[in-house]
Amino acid sequence: MTPAAPATVLVFLDPRFDDGRIADASQPQLMATDQGATRGDGVFESMLAVGGNPRKLDAHLKRLEGSAMAMDLQIPEGDAWRRAIGTAVRQYRSQHPAGTPEEDEVVVKLICTRGTEGTSTPTCWVQASPVPAAGRRQRETGIDVILLDRGYDSEVGERAPWLLLGAKTLSYAVNMAALRYAHKQGADDVIFTSSDGRVLEGPTSTVLLAHLDTSDDGAGGTRTVRRLITPQLDSGILPGTSQGALFAAAKAAGWELGYGPLEPRDLFDADAVWLISSIRLLAPVNHIDGKEIGTPALRKQLTAELNELFATIG
């Protein structure tokens, strides 16, 4: 019997290989002294490839570069990443042909560490793997979340840039601890708040909320105004590539847009709330701290509208 291909494909960025070096994902590849493993010292990005094409690739490469700059980390240029991504996706597809729309989605991660201790050469690779089943399910069924205090005020990002709050680093232990805590409370996910009462973000996602308002159309009738809002980007949160792309599509479709500041009561008063990310996409929030948000019918309607817009994003 032929052994099954590994579920994950690894392609290391290596100057000896123009399109990256394919590595055996079933074998150890990282040095035990790599600072990504010993200190979480590195950056990463996650994106979704559909039909073999990574979505929002330019935005992800730009954010990866910004995160690396915040950490004084030298990383390969964008073209090197593009070639390695192409190799990883092609290799994954050759091993796992898509038979269903779900199988046509591939998680693509870009990871770069500061390298092994005592050297100045970063360790960088691209990882291609299946989309987690839980993420797919949460797109459809929605999620229950709890509010958790992050322990910082909303201005700490500007006051203490060394905290790297706006960078996507490998130091995700706190985020994962928050998710484990939520699961123990019977919830699926978390929305962080600041110590001064502002809504921030999820451990792995951006917060969105929507309001539907009725206004005079100027001709004796009324019209429905759709408003999409996200927390302020200067409050120590990671700029969301999916949020930015969806805002652009929503604006073109006639939605009004807003950027906080938001407080927890704004979430409870919203007609719908979502956590949005590149892999899970739009996950509608059913309950926050046990309180239902909007109504099931309205959540479903608005989620369908935004999913249609999101599907147009390259």
mmCIF file of C-alpha atoms in Angstrom:
data_model
loop_
_atom_site.group_PDB
_atom_site.id
_atom_site.type_symbol
_atom_site.label_atom_id
_atom_site.label_comp_id
_atom_site.label_asym_id
_atom_site.label_seq_id
_atom_site.Cartn_x
_atom_site.Cartn_y
_atom_site.Cartn_z
ATOM 1 C CA MET A 1 0.000 0.000 0.000
ATOM 2 C CA THR A 2 1.336 3.436 -0.957
ATOM 3 C CA PRO A 3 1.626 5.673 2.121
ATOM 4 C CA ALA A 4 -0.590 8.756 2.116
ATOM 5 C CA ALA A 5 1.062 12.056 1.269
ATOM 6 C CA PRO A 6 1.716 14.305 4.281
ATOM 7 C CA ALA A 7 -1.180 16.667 4.946
ATOM 8 C CA THR A 8 1.279 19.584 5.065
ATOM 9 C CA VAL A 9 3.744 20.793 2.437
ATOM 10 C CA LEU A 10 6.836 22.756 3.493
ATOM 11 C CA VAL A 11 8.908 24.951 1.197
ATOM 12 C CA PHE A 12 11.919 26.719 2.681
ATOM 13 C CA LEU A 13 13.217 29.971 1.246
ATOM 14 C CA ASP A 14 16.791 29.067 0.345
ATOM 15 C CA PRO A 15 19.114 31.206 -1.815
ATOM 16 C CA ARG A 16 20.319 28.001 -3.514
ATOM 17 C CA PHE A 17 16.811 27.339 -4.889
ATOM 18 C CA ASP A 18 15.044 30.078 -6.873
ATOM 19 C CA ASP A 19 11.564 28.649 -6.243
ATOM 20 C CA GLY A 20 12.226 27.406 -2.724
ATOM 21 C CA ARG A 21 13.388 24.083 -1.326
ATOM 22 C CA ILE A 22 10.694 21.458 -0.756
ATOM 23 C CA ALA A 23 11.167 19.696 2.583
ATOM 24 C CA ASP A 24 9.691 16.503 4.006
ATOM 25 C CA ALA A 25 6.972 17.610 6.429
ATOM 26 C CA SER A 26 7.053 14.214 8.146
ATOM 27 C CA GLN A 27 10.652 14.766 9.255
ATOM 28 C CA PRO A 28 12.196 17.307 11.678
ATOM 29 C CA GLN A 29 13.265 20.483 9.861
ATOM 30 C CA LEU A 30 13.903 23.132 12.522
ATOM 31 C CA MET A 31 17.033 23.410 14.679
ATOM 32 C CA ALA A 32 16.333 23.088 18.397
ATOM 33 C CA THR A 33 18.160 26.392 18.930
ATOM 34 C CA ASP A 34 16.059 28.309 16.408
ATOM 35 C CA GLN A 35 14.831 31.478 18.088
ATOM 36 C CA GLY A 36 11.356 30.994 16.688
ATOM 37 C CA ALA A 37 11.113 27.866 18.852
ATOM 38 C CA THR A 38 13.046 29.081 21.890
ATOM 39 C CA ARG A 39 11.676 32.644 22.100
ATOM 40 C CA GLY A 40 8.798 33.013 19.672
ATOM 41 C CA ASP A 41 11.043 35.528 17.908
ATOM 42 C CA GLY A 42 9.626 35.817 14.428
ATOM 43 C CA VAL A 43 6.697 36.860 12.256
ATOM 44 C CA PHE A 44 4.081 35.062 10.220
ATOM 45 C CA GLU A 45 1.080 35.477 7.942
ATOM 46 C CA SER A 46 -1.814 33.151 7.101
ATOM 47 C CA MET A 47 -3.889 33.328 3.951
ATOM 48 C CA LEU A 48 -6.325 31.238 1.956
ATOM 49 C CA ALA A 49 -5.572 29.955 -1.542
ATOM 50 C CA VAL A 50 -8.646 29.202 -3.643
ATOM 51 C CA GLY A 51 -8.309 27.581 -7.026
ATOM 52 C CA GLY A 52 -4.549 27.670 -6.542
ATOM 53 C CA ASN A 53 -4.522 31.457 -6.087
ATOM 54 C CA PRO A 54 -3.642 33.032 -2.705
ATOM 55 C CA ARG A 55 -6.175 35.694 -1.736
ATOM 56 C CA LYS A 56 -5.026 39.200 -0.755
ATOM 57 C CA LEU A 57 -1.410 38.207 -1.354
ATOM 58 C CA ASP A 58 -0.131 41.778 -1.714
ATOM 59 C CA ALA A 59 -1.792 42.821 1.543
ATOM 60 C CA HIS A 60 -0.336 39.855 3.417
ATOM 61 C CA LEU A 61 3.181 40.457 2.084
ATOM 62 C CA LYS A 62 2.924 44.131 3.027
ATOM 63 C CA ARG A 63 1.812 43.270 6.560
ATOM 64 C CA LEU A 64 4.563 40.637 6.875
ATOM 65 C CA GLU A 65 7.105 43.288 5.908
ATOM 66 C CA GLY A 66 5.629 45.740 8.410
ATOM 67 C CA SER A 67 5.726 43.199 11.224
ATOM 68 C CA ALA A 68 9.349 42.369 10.416
ATOM 69 C CA MET A 69 10.311 46.045 10.387
ATOM 70 C CA ALA A 70 8.753 46.514 13.824
ATOM 71 C CA MET A 71 11.000 43.704 15.082
ATOM 72 C CA ASP A 72 14.158 44.806 13.234
ATOM 73 C CA LEU A 73 14.042 41.471 11.433
ATOM 74 C CA GLN A 74 15.505 41.137 7.940
ATOM 75 C CA ILE A 75 13.292 38.928 5.761
ATOM 76 C CA PRO A 76 13.417 37.927 2.070
ATOM 77 C CA GLU A 77 11.859 40.226 -0.520
ATOM 78 C CA GLY A 78 8.339 39.716 -1.798
ATOM 79 C CA ASP A 79 9.302 37.991 -5.055
ATOM 80 C CA ALA A 80 11.102 35.233 -3.160
ATOM 81 C CA TRP A 81 7.992 34.649 -1.062
ATOM 82 C CA ARG A 82 5.788 34.618 -4.168
ATOM 83 C CA ARG A 83 7.883 31.944 -5.845
ATOM 84 C CA ALA A 84 7.964 29.777 -2.718
ATOM 85 C CA ILE A 85 4.204 30.174 -2.266
ATOM 86 C CA GLY A 86 3.654 29.061 -5.862
ATOM 87 C CA THR A 87 5.825 25.996 -5.274
ATOM 88 C CA ALA A 88 4.013 25.096 -2.041
ATOM 89 C CA VAL A 89 0.517 25.424 -3.509
ATOM 90 C CA ARG A 90 1.415 23.456 -6.656
ATOM 91 C CA GLN A 91 3.046 20.718 -4.600
ATOM 92 C CA TYR A 92 0.044 20.523 -2.263
ATOM 93 C CA ARG A 93 -2.386 20.368 -5.175
ATOM 94 C CA SER A 94 -0.359 17.613 -6.886
ATOM 95 C CA GLN A 95 -0.593 15.535 -3.699
ATOM 96 C CA HIS A 96 -4.176 16.460 -2.803
ATOM 97 C CA PRO A 97 -6.279 17.147 -5.926
ATOM 98 C CA ALA A 98 -9.446 19.119 -5.260
ATOM 99 C CA GLY A 99 -12.589 17.038 -5.648
ATOM 100 C CA THR A 100 -15.001 19.352 -3.807
ATOM 101 C CA PRO A 101 -15.201 23.133 -3.279
ATOM 102 C CA GLU A 102 -13.984 22.601 0.296
ATOM 103 C CA GLU A 103 -10.914 20.717 -0.918
ATOM 104 C CA ASP A 104 -10.147 23.594 -3.289
ATOM 105 C CA GLU A 105 -9.207 25.773 -0.295
ATOM 106 C CA VAL A 106 -5.640 25.616 1.021
ATOM 107 C CA VAL A 107 -4.205 27.335 4.090
ATOM 108 C CA VAL A 108 -0.934 29.062 3.208
ATOM 109 C CA LYS A 109 1.314 30.237 6.037
ATOM 110 C CA LEU A 110 4.432 32.367 5.709
ATOM 111 C CA ILE A 111 6.782 31.991 8.667
ATOM 112 C CA CYS A 112 10.101 33.670 9.351
ATOM 113 C CA THR A 113 12.158 33.415 12.539
ATOM 114 C CA ARG A 114 15.332 35.209 13.597
ATOM 115 C CA GLY A 115 17.183 31.962 12.959
ATOM 116 C CA THR A 116 19.367 29.823 15.165
ATOM 117 C CA GLU A 117 21.035 31.420 18.153
ATOM 118 C CA GLY A 118 24.408 32.929 17.356
ATOM 119 C CA THR A 119 23.684 33.488 13.656
ATOM 120 C CA SER A 120 22.228 36.363 11.639
ATOM 121 C CA THR A 121 20.421 34.282 9.016
ATOM 122 C CA PRO A 122 16.627 34.043 9.384
ATOM 123 C CA THR A 123 14.762 30.774 8.944
ATOM 124 C CA CYS A 124 11.865 31.248 6.522
ATOM 125 C CA TRP A 125 9.384 28.849 5.018
ATOM 126 C CA VAL A 126 5.950 28.511 3.435
ATOM 127 C CA GLN A 127 3.491 25.942 4.732
ATOM 128 C CA ALA A 128 0.481 24.651 2.776
ATOM 129 C CA SER A 129 -2.162 22.599 4.603
ATOM 130 C CA PRO A 130 -5.911 21.827 4.694
ATOM 131 C CA VAL A 131 -8.464 24.239 6.142
ATOM 132 C CA PRO A 132 -9.454 23.130 9.684
ATOM 133 C CA ALA A 133 -12.914 21.595 9.815
ATOM 134 C CA ALA A 134 -13.838 23.702 12.859
ATOM 135 C CA GLY A 135 -13.279 26.909 10.918
ATOM 136 C CA ARG A 136 -15.576 25.784 8.113
ATOM 137 C CA ARG A 137 -18.247 24.809 10.608
ATOM 138 C CA GLN A 138 -18.101 28.160 12.393
ATOM 139 C CA ARG A 139 -18.638 30.020 9.131
ATOM 140 C CA GLU A 140 -21.967 28.244 8.834
ATOM 141 C CA THR A 141 -23.202 27.900 12.411
ATOM 142 C CA GLY A 142 -21.719 31.018 13.975
ATOM 143 C CA ILE A 143 -19.891 31.309 17.276
ATOM 144 C CA ASP A 144 -20.439 32.235 20.904
ATOM 145 C CA VAL A 145 -17.803 34.548 22.373
ATOM 146 C CA ILE A 146 -16.865 36.072 25.700
ATOM 147 C CA LEU A 147 -15.272 39.428 26.437
ATOM 148 C CA LEU A 148 -11.840 39.292 28.084
ATOM 149 C CA ASP A 149 -9.698 42.135 29.398
ATOM 150 C CA ARG A 150 -6.368 42.192 27.561
ATOM 151 C CA GLY A 151 -4.786 44.096 30.447
ATOM 152 C CA TYR A 152 -3.588 47.106 28.429
ATOM 153 C CA ASP A 153 -5.219 50.471 27.825
ATOM 154 C CA SER A 154 -6.090 51.498 24.259
ATOM 155 C CA GLU A 155 -3.138 53.901 23.948
ATOM 156 C CA VAL A 156 -0.364 51.525 25.018
ATOM 157 C CA GLY A 157 0.531 50.631 21.439
ATOM 158 C CA GLU A 158 1.755 54.177 20.758
ATOM 159 C CA ARG A 159 3.258 54.617 24.218
ATOM 160 C CA ALA A 160 5.138 51.293 24.245
ATOM 161 C CA PRO A 161 5.899 50.178 20.665
ATOM 162 C CA TRP A 162 8.180 47.408 21.962
ATOM 163 C CA LEU A 163 5.056 45.472 22.940
ATOM 164 C CA LEU A 164 4.554 44.885 19.196
ATOM 165 C CA LEU A 165 0.776 45.000 19.527
ATOM 166 C CA GLY A 166 0.300 45.922 15.873
ATOM 167 C CA ALA A 167 2.652 43.235 14.544
ATOM 168 C CA LYS A 168 1.822 39.634 13.687
ATOM 169 C CA THR A 169 4.498 37.814 15.660
ATOM 170 C CA LEU A 170 5.035 34.179 16.582
ATOM 171 C CA SER A 171 4.483 35.042 20.260
ATOM 172 C CA TYR A 172 0.909 33.739 20.364
ATOM 173 C CA ALA A 173 0.940 32.026 23.759
ATOM 174 C CA VAL A 174 -1.380 34.622 25.327
ATOM 175 C CA ASN A 175 -3.812 34.436 22.416
ATOM 176 C CA MET A 176 -3.969 30.652 22.624
ATOM 177 C CA ALA A 177 -4.387 30.800 26.403
ATOM 178 C CA ALA A 178 -7.355 33.131 25.915
ATOM 179 C CA LEU A 179 -8.973 30.669 23.514
ATOM 180 C CA ARG A 180 -8.450 27.769 25.912
ATOM 181 C CA TYR A 181 -10.011 29.831 28.683
ATOM 182 C CA ALA A 182 -13.014 30.583 26.473
ATOM 183 C CA HIS A 183 -13.464 26.903 25.648
ATOM 184 C CA LYS A 184 -13.485 26.059 29.355
ATOM 185 C CA GLN A 185 -16.301 28.588 29.764
ATOM 186 C CA GLY A 186 -18.298 26.916 26.982
ATOM 187 C CA ALA A 187 -17.556 29.613 24.382
ATOM 188 C CA ASP A 188 -15.910 29.342 20.978
ATOM 189 C CA ASP A 189 -13.868 32.513 20.855
ATOM 190 C CA VAL A 190 -12.899 35.792 22.511
ATOM 191 C CA ILE A 191 -13.180 39.509 21.914
ATOM 192 C CA PHE A 192 -10.485 41.401 23.783
ATOM 193 C CA THR A 193 -11.221 44.704 25.487
ATOM 194 C CA SER A 194 -8.753 47.270 26.773
ATOM 195 C CA SER A 195 -8.422 48.199 30.431
ATOM 196 C CA ASP A 196 -10.074 51.541 29.608
ATOM 197 C CA GLY A 197 -13.133 49.822 28.146
ATOM 198 C CA ARG A 198 -12.514 49.796 24.376
ATOM 199 C CA VAL A 199 -13.285 46.903 22.048
ATOM 200 C CA LEU A 200 -10.083 45.602 20.436
ATOM 201 C CA GLU A 201 -9.930 42.343 18.442
ATOM 202 C CA GLY A 202 -10.126 38.573 18.669
ATOM 203 C CA PRO A 203 -7.059 36.414 19.385
ATOM 204 C CA THR A 204 -6.863 35.491 15.694
ATOM 205 C CA SER A 205 -9.415 37.812 14.083
ATOM 206 C CA THR A 206 -10.796 41.305 13.551
ATOM 207 C CA VAL A 207 -14.115 42.504 14.993
ATOM 208 C CA LEU A 208 -16.843 43.832 12.689
ATOM 209 C CA LEU A 209 -20.326 45.016 13.530
ATOM 210 C CA ALA A 210 -23.253 46.196 11.408
ATOM 211 C CA HIS A 211 -26.202 48.515 11.854
ATOM 212 C CA LEU A 212 -29.224 48.831 9.609
ATOM 213 C CA ASP A 213 -30.885 52.244 9.812
ATOM 214 C CA THR A 214 -33.856 53.742 7.972
ATOM 215 C CA SER A 215 -33.587 57.264 6.579
ATOM 216 C CA ASP A 216 -35.481 59.627 4.301
ATOM 217 C CA ASP A 217 -34.691 58.995 0.635
ATOM 218 C CA GLY A 218 -35.493 62.604 -0.311
ATOM 219 C CA ALA A 219 -38.459 61.609 -2.442
ATOM 220 C CA GLY A 220 -41.051 61.045 0.235
ATOM 221 C CA GLY A 221 -39.970 57.477 0.935
ATOM 222 C CA THR A 222 -37.363 55.727 3.012
ATOM 223 C CA ARG A 223 -34.174 53.823 2.371
ATOM 224 C CA THR A 224 -32.150 51.353 4.387
ATOM 225 C CA VAL A 225 -28.634 52.450 5.296
ATOM 226 C CA ARG A 226 -26.151 49.658 5.921
ATOM 227 C CA ARG A 227 -23.251 50.638 8.164
ATOM 228 C CA LEU A 228 -20.183 48.477 8.794
ATOM 229 C CA ILE A 229 -17.905 49.383 11.728
ATOM 230 C CA THR A 230 -14.601 48.080 13.104
ATOM 231 C CA PRO A 231 -12.457 49.189 16.086
ATOM 232 C CA GLN A 232 -9.954 52.002 15.632
ATOM 233 C CA LEU A 233 -6.709 50.781 14.118
ATOM 234 C CA ASP A 234 -4.590 52.983 16.429
ATOM 235 C CA SER A 235 -5.786 51.186 19.564
ATOM 236 C CA GLY A 236 -3.025 48.568 19.569
ATOM 237 C CA ILE A 237 -4.657 46.017 17.267
ATOM 238 C CA LEU A 238 -3.391 44.168 14.219
ATOM 239 C CA PRO A 239 -4.664 45.721 10.962
ATOM 240 C CA GLY A 240 -6.876 43.053 9.377
ATOM 241 C CA THR A 241 -6.236 42.263 5.725
ATOM 242 C CA SER A 242 -9.696 40.705 5.414
ATOM 243 C CA GLN A 243 -11.345 43.656 7.139
ATOM 244 C CA GLY A 244 -9.574 46.096 4.819
ATOM 245 C CA ALA A 245 -10.535 44.184 1.683
ATOM 246 C CA LEU A 246 -14.142 43.738 2.804
ATOM 247 C CA PHE A 247 -14.443 47.440 3.658
ATOM 248 C CA ALA A 248 -13.332 48.331 0.129
ATOM 249 C CA ALA A 249 -15.891 45.967 -1.399
ATOM 250 C CA ALA A 250 -18.652 47.135 0.960
ATOM 251 C CA LYS A 251 -17.977 50.797 0.160
ATOM 252 C CA ALA A 252 -18.278 50.074 -3.554
ATOM 253 C CA ALA A 253 -21.603 48.344 -2.832
ATOM 254 C CA GLY A 254 -22.996 51.373 -0.992
ATOM 255 C CA TRP A 255 -22.321 50.485 2.627
ATOM 256 C CA GLU A 256 -21.279 53.240 5.019
ATOM 257 C CA LEU A 257 -18.052 52.554 6.929
ATOM 258 C CA GLY A 258 -16.845 53.504 10.393
ATOM 259 C CA TYR A 259 -13.834 53.061 12.685
ATOM 260 C CA GLY A 260 -14.694 53.058 16.407
ATOM 261 C CA PRO A 261 -13.962 53.893 19.087
ATOM 262 C CA LEU A 262 -16.169 51.039 20.234
ATOM 263 C CA GLU A 263 -17.276 49.957 23.677
ATOM 264 C CA PRO A 264 -18.866 46.621 24.650
ATOM 265 C CA ARG A 265 -22.331 48.178 24.620
ATOM 266 C CA ASP A 266 -21.850 48.905 20.893
ATOM 267 C CA LEU A 267 -21.495 45.171 20.299
ATOM 268 C CA PHE A 268 -24.680 44.372 22.213
ATOM 269 C CA ASP A 269 -26.606 47.096 20.346
ATOM 270 C CA ALA A 270 -25.482 45.953 16.895
ATOM 271 C CA ASP A 271 -27.719 44.187 14.396
ATOM 272 C CA ALA A 272 -24.892 41.739 13.707
ATOM 273 C CA VAL A 273 -21.306 41.109 14.827
ATOM 274 C CA TRP A 274 -18.618 39.008 13.138
ATOM 275 C CA LEU A 275 -15.086 37.857 13.741
ATOM 276 C CA ILE A 276 -13.314 37.942 10.384
ATOM 277 C CA SER A 277 -10.000 36.357 9.439
ATOM 278 C CA SER A 278 -8.271 35.100 6.312
ATOM 279 C CA ILE A 279 -8.851 31.384 6.971
ATOM 280 C CA ARG A 280 -12.163 31.163 8.831
ATOM 281 C CA LEU A 281 -13.511 34.143 6.855
ATOM 282 C CA LEU A 282 -16.729 35.634 8.297
ATOM 283 C CA ALA A 283 -17.862 33.938 11.490
ATOM 284 C CA PRO A 284 -21.167 35.437 12.703
ATOM 285 C CA VAL A 285 -21.344 35.967 16.460
ATOM 286 C CA ASN A 286 -24.485 34.432 17.941
ATOM 287 C CA HIS A 287 -23.947 35.381 21.584
ATOM 288 C CA ILE A 288 -21.568 37.565 23.576
ATOM 289 C CA ASP A 289 -21.308 36.724 27.275
ATOM 290 C CA GLY A 290 -24.525 34.733 26.847
ATOM 291 C CA LYS A 291 -26.544 37.591 25.289
ATOM 292 C CA GLU A 292 -27.885 37.074 21.764
ATOM 293 C CA ILE A 293 -26.737 39.585 19.155
ATOM 294 C CA GLY A 294 -29.476 40.715 16.773
ATOM 295 C CA THR A 295 -31.757 37.969 15.489
ATOM 296 C CA PRO A 296 -30.941 34.706 13.680
ATOM 297 C CA ALA A 297 -32.745 35.874 10.532
ATOM 298 C CA LEU A 298 -30.937 39.206 10.369
ATOM 299 C CA ARG A 299 -27.541 37.648 11.126
ATOM 300 C CA LYS A 300 -28.101 35.171 8.311
ATOM 301 C CA GLN A 301 -29.203 37.871 5.880
ATOM 302 C CA LEU A 302 -26.312 40.225 6.571
ATOM 303 C CA THR A 303 -23.755 37.418 6.626
ATOM 304 C CA ALA A 304 -24.959 36.260 3.194
ATOM 305 C CA GLU A 305 -24.670 39.810 1.839
ATOM 306 C CA LEU A 306 -21.134 40.258 3.139
ATOM 307 C CA ASN A 307 -20.075 36.786 1.982
ATOM 308 C CA GLU A 308 -21.157 37.726 -1.534
ATOM 309 C CA LEU A 309 -18.969 40.821 -1.369
ATOM 310 C CA PHE A 310 -16.066 38.906 0.159
ATOM 311 C CA ALA A 311 -16.206 36.308 -2.620
ATOM 312 C CA THR A 312 -15.302 39.023 -5.135
ATOM 313 C CA ILE A 313 -11.992 39.786 -3.402
ATOM 314 C CA GLY A 314 -8.893 38.498 -5.156
#
